[in-house]
PDB file of C-alpha atoms in Angstrom:
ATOM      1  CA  UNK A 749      33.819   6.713  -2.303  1.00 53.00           C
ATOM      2  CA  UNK A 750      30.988   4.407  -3.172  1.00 52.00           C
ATOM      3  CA  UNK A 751      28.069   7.469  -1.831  1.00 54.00           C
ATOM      4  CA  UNK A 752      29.855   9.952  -3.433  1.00 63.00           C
ATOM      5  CA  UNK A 753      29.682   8.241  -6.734  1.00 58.00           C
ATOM      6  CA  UNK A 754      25.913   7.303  -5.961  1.00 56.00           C
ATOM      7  CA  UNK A 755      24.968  11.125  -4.943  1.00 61.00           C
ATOM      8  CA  UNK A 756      26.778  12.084  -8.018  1.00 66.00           C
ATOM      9  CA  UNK A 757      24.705   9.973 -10.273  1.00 63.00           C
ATOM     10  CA  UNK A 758      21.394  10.908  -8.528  1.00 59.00           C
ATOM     11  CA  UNK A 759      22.126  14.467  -9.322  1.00 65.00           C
ATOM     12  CA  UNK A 760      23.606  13.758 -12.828  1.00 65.00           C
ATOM     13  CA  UNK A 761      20.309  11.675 -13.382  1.00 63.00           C
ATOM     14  CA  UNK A 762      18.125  14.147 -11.450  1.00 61.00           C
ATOM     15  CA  UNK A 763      16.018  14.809 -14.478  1.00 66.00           C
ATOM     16  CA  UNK A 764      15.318  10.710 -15.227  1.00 67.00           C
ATOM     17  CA  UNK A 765      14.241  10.203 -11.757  1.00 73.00           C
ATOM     18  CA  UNK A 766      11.610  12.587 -11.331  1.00 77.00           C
ATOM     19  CA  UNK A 767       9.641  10.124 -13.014  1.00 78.00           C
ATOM     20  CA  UNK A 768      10.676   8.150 -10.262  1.00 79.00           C
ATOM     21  CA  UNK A 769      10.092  10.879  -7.887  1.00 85.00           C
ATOM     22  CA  UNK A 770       6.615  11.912  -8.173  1.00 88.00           C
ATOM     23  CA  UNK A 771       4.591   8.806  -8.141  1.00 88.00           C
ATOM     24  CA  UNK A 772       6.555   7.462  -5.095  1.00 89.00           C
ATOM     25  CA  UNK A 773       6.209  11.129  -3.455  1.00 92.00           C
ATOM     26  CA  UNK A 774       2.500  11.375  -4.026  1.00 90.00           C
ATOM     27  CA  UNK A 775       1.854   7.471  -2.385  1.00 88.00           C
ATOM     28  CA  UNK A 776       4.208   8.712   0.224  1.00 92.00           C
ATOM     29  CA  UNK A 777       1.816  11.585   0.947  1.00 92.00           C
ATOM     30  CA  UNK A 778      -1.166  10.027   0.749  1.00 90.00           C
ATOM     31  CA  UNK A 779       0.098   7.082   2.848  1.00 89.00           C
ATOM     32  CA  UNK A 780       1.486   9.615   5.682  1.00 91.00           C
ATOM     33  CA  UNK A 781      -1.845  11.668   5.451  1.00 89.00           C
ATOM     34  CA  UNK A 782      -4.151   8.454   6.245  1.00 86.00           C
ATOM     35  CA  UNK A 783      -1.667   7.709   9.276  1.00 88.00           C
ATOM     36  CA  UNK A 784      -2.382  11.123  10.131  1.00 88.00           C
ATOM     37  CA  UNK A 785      -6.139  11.038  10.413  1.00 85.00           C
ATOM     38  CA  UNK A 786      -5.682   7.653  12.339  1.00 82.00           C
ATOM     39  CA  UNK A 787      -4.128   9.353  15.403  1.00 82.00           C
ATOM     40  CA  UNK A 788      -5.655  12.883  14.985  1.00 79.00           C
ATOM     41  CA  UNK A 789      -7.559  13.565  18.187  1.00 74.00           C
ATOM     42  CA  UNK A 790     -10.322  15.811  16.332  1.00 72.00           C
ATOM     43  CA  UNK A 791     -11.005  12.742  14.637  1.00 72.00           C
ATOM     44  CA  UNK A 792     -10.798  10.615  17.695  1.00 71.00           C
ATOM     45  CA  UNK A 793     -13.173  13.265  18.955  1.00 68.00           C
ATOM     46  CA  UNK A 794     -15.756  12.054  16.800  1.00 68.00           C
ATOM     47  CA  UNK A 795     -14.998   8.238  16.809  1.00 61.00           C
ATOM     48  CA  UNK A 796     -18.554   7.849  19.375  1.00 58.00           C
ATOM     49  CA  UNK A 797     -20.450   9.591  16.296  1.00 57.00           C
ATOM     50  CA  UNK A 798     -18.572   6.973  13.758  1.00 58.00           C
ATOM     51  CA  UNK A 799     -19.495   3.868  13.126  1.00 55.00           C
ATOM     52  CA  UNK A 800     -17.126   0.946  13.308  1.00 58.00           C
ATOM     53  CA  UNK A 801     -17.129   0.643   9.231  1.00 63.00           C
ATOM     54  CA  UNK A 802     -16.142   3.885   8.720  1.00 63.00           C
ATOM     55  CA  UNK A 803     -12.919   3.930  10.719  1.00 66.00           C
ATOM     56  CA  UNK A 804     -11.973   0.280   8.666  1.00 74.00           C
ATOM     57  CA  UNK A 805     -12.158   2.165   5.480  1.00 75.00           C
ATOM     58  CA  UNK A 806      -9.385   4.022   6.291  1.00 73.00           C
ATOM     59  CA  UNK A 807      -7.198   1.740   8.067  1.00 76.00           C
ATOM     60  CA  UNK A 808      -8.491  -0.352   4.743  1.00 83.00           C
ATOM     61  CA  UNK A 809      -7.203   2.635   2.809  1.00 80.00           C
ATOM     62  CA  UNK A 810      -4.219   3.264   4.396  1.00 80.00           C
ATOM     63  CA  UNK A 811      -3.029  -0.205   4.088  1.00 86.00           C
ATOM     64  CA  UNK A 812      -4.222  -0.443   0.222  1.00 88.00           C
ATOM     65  CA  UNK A 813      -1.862   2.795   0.180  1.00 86.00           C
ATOM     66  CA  UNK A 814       1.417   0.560   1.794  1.00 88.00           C
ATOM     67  CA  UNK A 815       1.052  -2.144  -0.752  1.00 90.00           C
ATOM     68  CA  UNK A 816       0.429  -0.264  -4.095  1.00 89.00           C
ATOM     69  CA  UNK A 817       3.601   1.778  -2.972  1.00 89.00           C
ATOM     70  CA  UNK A 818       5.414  -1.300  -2.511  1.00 89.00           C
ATOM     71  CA  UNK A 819       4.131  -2.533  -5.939  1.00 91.00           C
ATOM     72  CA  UNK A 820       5.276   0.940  -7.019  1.00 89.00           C
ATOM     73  CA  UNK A 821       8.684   1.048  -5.646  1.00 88.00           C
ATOM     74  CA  UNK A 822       9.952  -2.274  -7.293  1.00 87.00           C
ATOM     75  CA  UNK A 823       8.322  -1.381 -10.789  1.00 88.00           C
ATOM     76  CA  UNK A 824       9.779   1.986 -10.992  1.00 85.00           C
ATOM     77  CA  UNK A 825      13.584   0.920  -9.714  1.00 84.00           C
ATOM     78  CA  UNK A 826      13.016  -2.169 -12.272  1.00 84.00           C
ATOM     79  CA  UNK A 827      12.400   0.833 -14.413  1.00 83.00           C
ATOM     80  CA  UNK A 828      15.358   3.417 -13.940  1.00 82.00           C
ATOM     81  CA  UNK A 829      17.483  -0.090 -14.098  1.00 80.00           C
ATOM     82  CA  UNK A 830      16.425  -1.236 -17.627  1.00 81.00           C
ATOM     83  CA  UNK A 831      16.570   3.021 -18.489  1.00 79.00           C
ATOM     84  CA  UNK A 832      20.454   2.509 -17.210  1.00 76.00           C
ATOM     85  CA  UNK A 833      21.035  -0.967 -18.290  1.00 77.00           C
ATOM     86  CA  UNK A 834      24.114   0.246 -20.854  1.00 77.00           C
ATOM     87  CA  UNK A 835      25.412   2.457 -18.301  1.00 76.00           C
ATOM     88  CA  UNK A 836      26.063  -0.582 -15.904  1.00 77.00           C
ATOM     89  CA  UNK A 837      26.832  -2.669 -18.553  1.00 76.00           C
ATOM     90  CA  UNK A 838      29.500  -0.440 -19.843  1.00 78.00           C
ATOM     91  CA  UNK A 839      31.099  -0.266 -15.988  1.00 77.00           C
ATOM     92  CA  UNK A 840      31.124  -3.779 -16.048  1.00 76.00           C
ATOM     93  CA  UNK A 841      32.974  -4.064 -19.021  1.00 77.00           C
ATOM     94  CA  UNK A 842      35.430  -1.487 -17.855  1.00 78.00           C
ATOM     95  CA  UNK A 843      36.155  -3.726 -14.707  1.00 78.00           C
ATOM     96  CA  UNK A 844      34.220  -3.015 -12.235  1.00 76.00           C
ATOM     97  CA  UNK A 845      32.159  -5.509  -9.985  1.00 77.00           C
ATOM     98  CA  UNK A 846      28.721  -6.460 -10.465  1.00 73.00           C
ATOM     99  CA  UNK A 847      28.193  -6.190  -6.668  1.00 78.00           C
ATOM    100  CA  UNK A 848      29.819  -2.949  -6.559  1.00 82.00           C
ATOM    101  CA  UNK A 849      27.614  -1.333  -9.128  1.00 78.00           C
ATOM    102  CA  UNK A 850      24.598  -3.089  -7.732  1.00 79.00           C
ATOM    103  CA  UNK A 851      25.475  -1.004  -4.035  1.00 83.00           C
ATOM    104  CA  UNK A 852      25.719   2.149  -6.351  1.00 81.00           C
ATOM    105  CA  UNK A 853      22.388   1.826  -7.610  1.00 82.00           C
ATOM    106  CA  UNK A 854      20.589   0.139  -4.258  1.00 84.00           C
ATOM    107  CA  UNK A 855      22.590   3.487  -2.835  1.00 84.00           C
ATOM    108  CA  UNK A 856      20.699   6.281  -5.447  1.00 82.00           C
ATOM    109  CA  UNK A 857      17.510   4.583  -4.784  1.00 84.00           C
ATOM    110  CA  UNK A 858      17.846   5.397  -0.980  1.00 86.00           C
ATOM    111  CA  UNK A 859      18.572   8.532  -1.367  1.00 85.00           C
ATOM    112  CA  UNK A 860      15.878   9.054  -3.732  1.00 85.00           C
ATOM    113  CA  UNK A 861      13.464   7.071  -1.760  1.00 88.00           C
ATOM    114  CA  UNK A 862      14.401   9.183   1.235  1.00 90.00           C
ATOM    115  CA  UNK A 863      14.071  12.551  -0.384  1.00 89.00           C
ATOM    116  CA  UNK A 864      10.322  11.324  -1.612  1.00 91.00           C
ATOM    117  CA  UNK A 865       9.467  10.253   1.635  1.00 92.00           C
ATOM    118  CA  UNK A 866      10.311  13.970   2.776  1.00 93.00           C
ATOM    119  CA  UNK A 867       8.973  15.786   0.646  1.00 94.00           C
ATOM    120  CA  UNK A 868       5.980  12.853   0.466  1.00 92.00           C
ATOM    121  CA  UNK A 869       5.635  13.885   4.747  1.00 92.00           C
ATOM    122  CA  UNK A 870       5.260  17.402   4.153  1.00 92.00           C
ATOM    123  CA  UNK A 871       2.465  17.030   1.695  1.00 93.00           C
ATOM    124  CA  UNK A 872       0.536  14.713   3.500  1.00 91.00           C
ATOM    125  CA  UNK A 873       0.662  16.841   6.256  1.00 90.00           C
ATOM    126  CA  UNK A 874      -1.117  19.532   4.035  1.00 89.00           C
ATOM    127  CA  UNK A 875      -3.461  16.400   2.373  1.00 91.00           C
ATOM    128  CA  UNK A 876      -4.486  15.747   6.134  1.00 88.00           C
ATOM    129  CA  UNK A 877      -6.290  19.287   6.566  1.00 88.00           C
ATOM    130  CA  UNK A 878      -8.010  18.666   3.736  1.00 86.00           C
ATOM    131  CA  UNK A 879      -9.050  14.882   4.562  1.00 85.00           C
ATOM    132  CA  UNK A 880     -10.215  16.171   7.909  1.00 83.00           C
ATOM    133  CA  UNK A 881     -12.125  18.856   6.195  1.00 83.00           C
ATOM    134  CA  UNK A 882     -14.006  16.379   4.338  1.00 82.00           C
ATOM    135  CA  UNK A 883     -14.408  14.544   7.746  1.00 78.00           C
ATOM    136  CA  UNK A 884     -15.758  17.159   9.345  1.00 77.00           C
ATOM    137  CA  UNK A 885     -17.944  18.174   6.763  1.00 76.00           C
ATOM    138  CA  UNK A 886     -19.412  14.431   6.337  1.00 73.00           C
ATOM    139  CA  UNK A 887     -20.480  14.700  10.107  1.00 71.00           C
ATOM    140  CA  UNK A 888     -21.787  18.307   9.794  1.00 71.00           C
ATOM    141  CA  UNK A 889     -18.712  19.410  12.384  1.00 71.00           C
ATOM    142  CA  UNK A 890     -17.569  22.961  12.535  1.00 72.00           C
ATOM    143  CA  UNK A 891     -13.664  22.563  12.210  1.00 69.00           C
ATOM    144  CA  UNK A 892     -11.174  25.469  11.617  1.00 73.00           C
ATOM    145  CA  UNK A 893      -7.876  24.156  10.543  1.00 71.00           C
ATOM    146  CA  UNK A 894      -4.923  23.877  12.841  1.00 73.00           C
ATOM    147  CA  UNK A 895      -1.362  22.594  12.263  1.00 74.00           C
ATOM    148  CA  UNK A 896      -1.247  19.196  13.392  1.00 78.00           C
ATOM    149  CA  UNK A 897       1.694  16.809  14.563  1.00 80.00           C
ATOM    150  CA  UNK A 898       2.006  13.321  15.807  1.00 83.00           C
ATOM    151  CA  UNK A 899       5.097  11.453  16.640  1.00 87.00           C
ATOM    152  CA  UNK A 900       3.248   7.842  15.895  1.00 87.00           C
ATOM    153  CA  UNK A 901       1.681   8.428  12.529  1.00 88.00           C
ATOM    154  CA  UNK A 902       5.448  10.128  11.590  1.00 90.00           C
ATOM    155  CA  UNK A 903       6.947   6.848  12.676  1.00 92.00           C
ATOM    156  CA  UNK A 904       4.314   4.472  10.652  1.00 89.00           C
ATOM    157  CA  UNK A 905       4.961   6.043   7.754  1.00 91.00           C
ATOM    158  CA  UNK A 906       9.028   6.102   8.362  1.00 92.00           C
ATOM    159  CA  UNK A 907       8.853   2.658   9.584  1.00 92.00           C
ATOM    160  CA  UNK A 908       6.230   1.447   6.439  1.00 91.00           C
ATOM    161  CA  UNK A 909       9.131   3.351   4.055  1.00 91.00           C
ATOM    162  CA  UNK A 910      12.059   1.629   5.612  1.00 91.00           C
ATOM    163  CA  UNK A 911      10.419  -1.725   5.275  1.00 92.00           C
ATOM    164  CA  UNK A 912       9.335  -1.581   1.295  1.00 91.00           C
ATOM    165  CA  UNK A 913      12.336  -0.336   0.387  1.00 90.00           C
ATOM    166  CA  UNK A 914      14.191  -2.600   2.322  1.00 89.00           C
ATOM    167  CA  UNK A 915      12.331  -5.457   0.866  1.00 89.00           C
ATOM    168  CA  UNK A 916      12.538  -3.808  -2.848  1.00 86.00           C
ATOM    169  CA  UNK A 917      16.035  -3.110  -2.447  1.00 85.00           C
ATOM    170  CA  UNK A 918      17.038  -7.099  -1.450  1.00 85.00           C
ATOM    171  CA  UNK A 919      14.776  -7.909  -4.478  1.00 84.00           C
ATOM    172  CA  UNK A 920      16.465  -5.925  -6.571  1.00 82.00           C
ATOM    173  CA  UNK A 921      19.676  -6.351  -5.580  1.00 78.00           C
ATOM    174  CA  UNK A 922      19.793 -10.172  -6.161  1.00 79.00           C
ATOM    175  CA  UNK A 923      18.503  -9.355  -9.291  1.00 76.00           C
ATOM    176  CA  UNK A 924      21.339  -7.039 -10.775  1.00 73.00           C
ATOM    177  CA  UNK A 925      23.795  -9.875  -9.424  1.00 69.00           C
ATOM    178  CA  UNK A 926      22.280 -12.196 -11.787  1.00 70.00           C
ATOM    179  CA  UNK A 927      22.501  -9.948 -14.695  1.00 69.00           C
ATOM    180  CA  UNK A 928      25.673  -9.801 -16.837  1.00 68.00           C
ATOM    181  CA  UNK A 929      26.674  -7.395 -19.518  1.00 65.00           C
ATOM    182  CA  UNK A 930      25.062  -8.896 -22.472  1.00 63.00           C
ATOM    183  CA  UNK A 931      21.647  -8.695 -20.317  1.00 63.00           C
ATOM    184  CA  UNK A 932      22.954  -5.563 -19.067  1.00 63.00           C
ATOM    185  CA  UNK A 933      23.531  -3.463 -22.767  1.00 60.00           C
ATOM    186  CA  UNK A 934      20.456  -5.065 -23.963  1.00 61.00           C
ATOM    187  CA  UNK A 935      18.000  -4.784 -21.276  1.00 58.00           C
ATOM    188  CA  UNK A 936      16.183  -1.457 -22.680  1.00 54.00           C
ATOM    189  CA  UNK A 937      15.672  -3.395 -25.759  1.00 57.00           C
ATOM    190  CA  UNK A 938      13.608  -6.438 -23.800  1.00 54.00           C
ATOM    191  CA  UNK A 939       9.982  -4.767 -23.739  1.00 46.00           C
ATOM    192  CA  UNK A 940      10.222  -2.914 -27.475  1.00 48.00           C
ATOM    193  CA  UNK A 941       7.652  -3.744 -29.361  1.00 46.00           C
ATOM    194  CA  UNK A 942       8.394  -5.388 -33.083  1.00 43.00           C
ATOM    195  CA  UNK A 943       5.611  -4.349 -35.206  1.00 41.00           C
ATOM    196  CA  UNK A 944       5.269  -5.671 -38.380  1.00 46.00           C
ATOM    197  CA  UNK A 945       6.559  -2.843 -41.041  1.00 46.00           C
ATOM    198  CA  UNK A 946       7.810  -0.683 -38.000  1.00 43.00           C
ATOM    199  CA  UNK A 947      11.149   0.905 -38.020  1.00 46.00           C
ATOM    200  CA  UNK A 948      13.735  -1.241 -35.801  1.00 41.00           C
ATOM    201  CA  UNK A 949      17.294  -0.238 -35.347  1.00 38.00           C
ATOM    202  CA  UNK A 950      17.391   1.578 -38.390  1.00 40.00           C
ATOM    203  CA  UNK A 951      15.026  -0.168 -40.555  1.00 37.00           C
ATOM    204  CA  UNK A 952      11.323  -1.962 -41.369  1.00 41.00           C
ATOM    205  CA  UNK A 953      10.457  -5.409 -40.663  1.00 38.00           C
ATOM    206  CA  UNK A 954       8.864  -6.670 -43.398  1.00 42.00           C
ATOM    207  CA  UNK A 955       4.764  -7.417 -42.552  1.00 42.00           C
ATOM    208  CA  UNK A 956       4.255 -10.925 -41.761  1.00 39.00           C
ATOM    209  CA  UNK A 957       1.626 -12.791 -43.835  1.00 38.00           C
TER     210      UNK A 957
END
């Protein structure tokens, strides 16, 4: 009952979370395409001809790529939860648990998270040609492109997924259990800025001296 509600609101709310979606899809690619060019063997062909700083920078890279995704997983659920803040809010006061809505959400951020890291796959398999490319062209390498798969650099970026949204989602979660319905309804209304002689709920502060 409690998915079906979740893959209900992920649909209904399809058009909020692309905001969510892109970001997280494009570190997802980038991250998958760097974990890609660690185990291709045209690379490894050429790791005599590289030096040792070279082939840091992109285990470097890659790993600068794991934590600004987990940086940008948290902000952007933090995000969609203020954006829905008076949608929870208004469950809560209609009864139902704070535990139960935080699952729901924890749940549409999965599924979310999981269709990003997809679609996030499938483009960094198309960003690795063009990374190798660039490789290839650094070390003045002929190099015709071929489609490329490996097993370990699909399960780093599964397993690098699984573990920042794991760690996001317990975040997160004890964070909506803390949160009641007056923090709930007026949670989009935290970060607004209050101007002086700006319009607020319906009319002007007056400018302060």
């Amino acid at each position: 009952m409690l998915g079906k509600l979740s893959l209900r609101n992920a649909r209904r709310q399809a058009g909020a979370y692309r905001i969510y979606l892109l970001p997280v899809t494009i570190s997802f690619a980038l991250m998958n395409a760097f974990n890609l060019v660690m185990f291709s063997e045209d690379v490894m062909e050429l790791h005599q001809m590289m030096n040792t700083s070279f082939s840091m920078c992109i285990i470097l890279a890659s790993l600068v790529v794991v934590l600004v995704l987990g940086w940008l997983v948290h902000y952007m659920s933090c995000f969609m939860l203020k954006r829905r803040s008076r949608e929870f809010g208004t469950y809560m006061l209609l009864g139902i648990p704070g535990k139960r809505i935080a699952r729901m959400f924890l749940i549409e951020n999965v599924l979310m998270g999981g269709a990003a890291l997809v679609f996030g796959i499938l483009a960094g398999t198309l960003l690795y040609q063009a990374m190798v490319l660039i490789i290839m062209h650094i070390f003045g390498v002929d190099y015709r492109m071929t489609l490329f798969f490996s097993w370990e650099a699909l399960a780093l970026t599964c397993g690098y997924g699984v573990l920042i949204y794991l760690v996001s989602m317990l975040r997160l979660g004890r964070k909506i259990g803390k949160m009641r319905v007056v923090s709930l309804l007026y949670a989009e209304r935290e970060n607004e800025e209050k101007l002086p002689g700006s319009p607020v709920f319906g009319y002007a502060l007056p400018a302060v001296a």
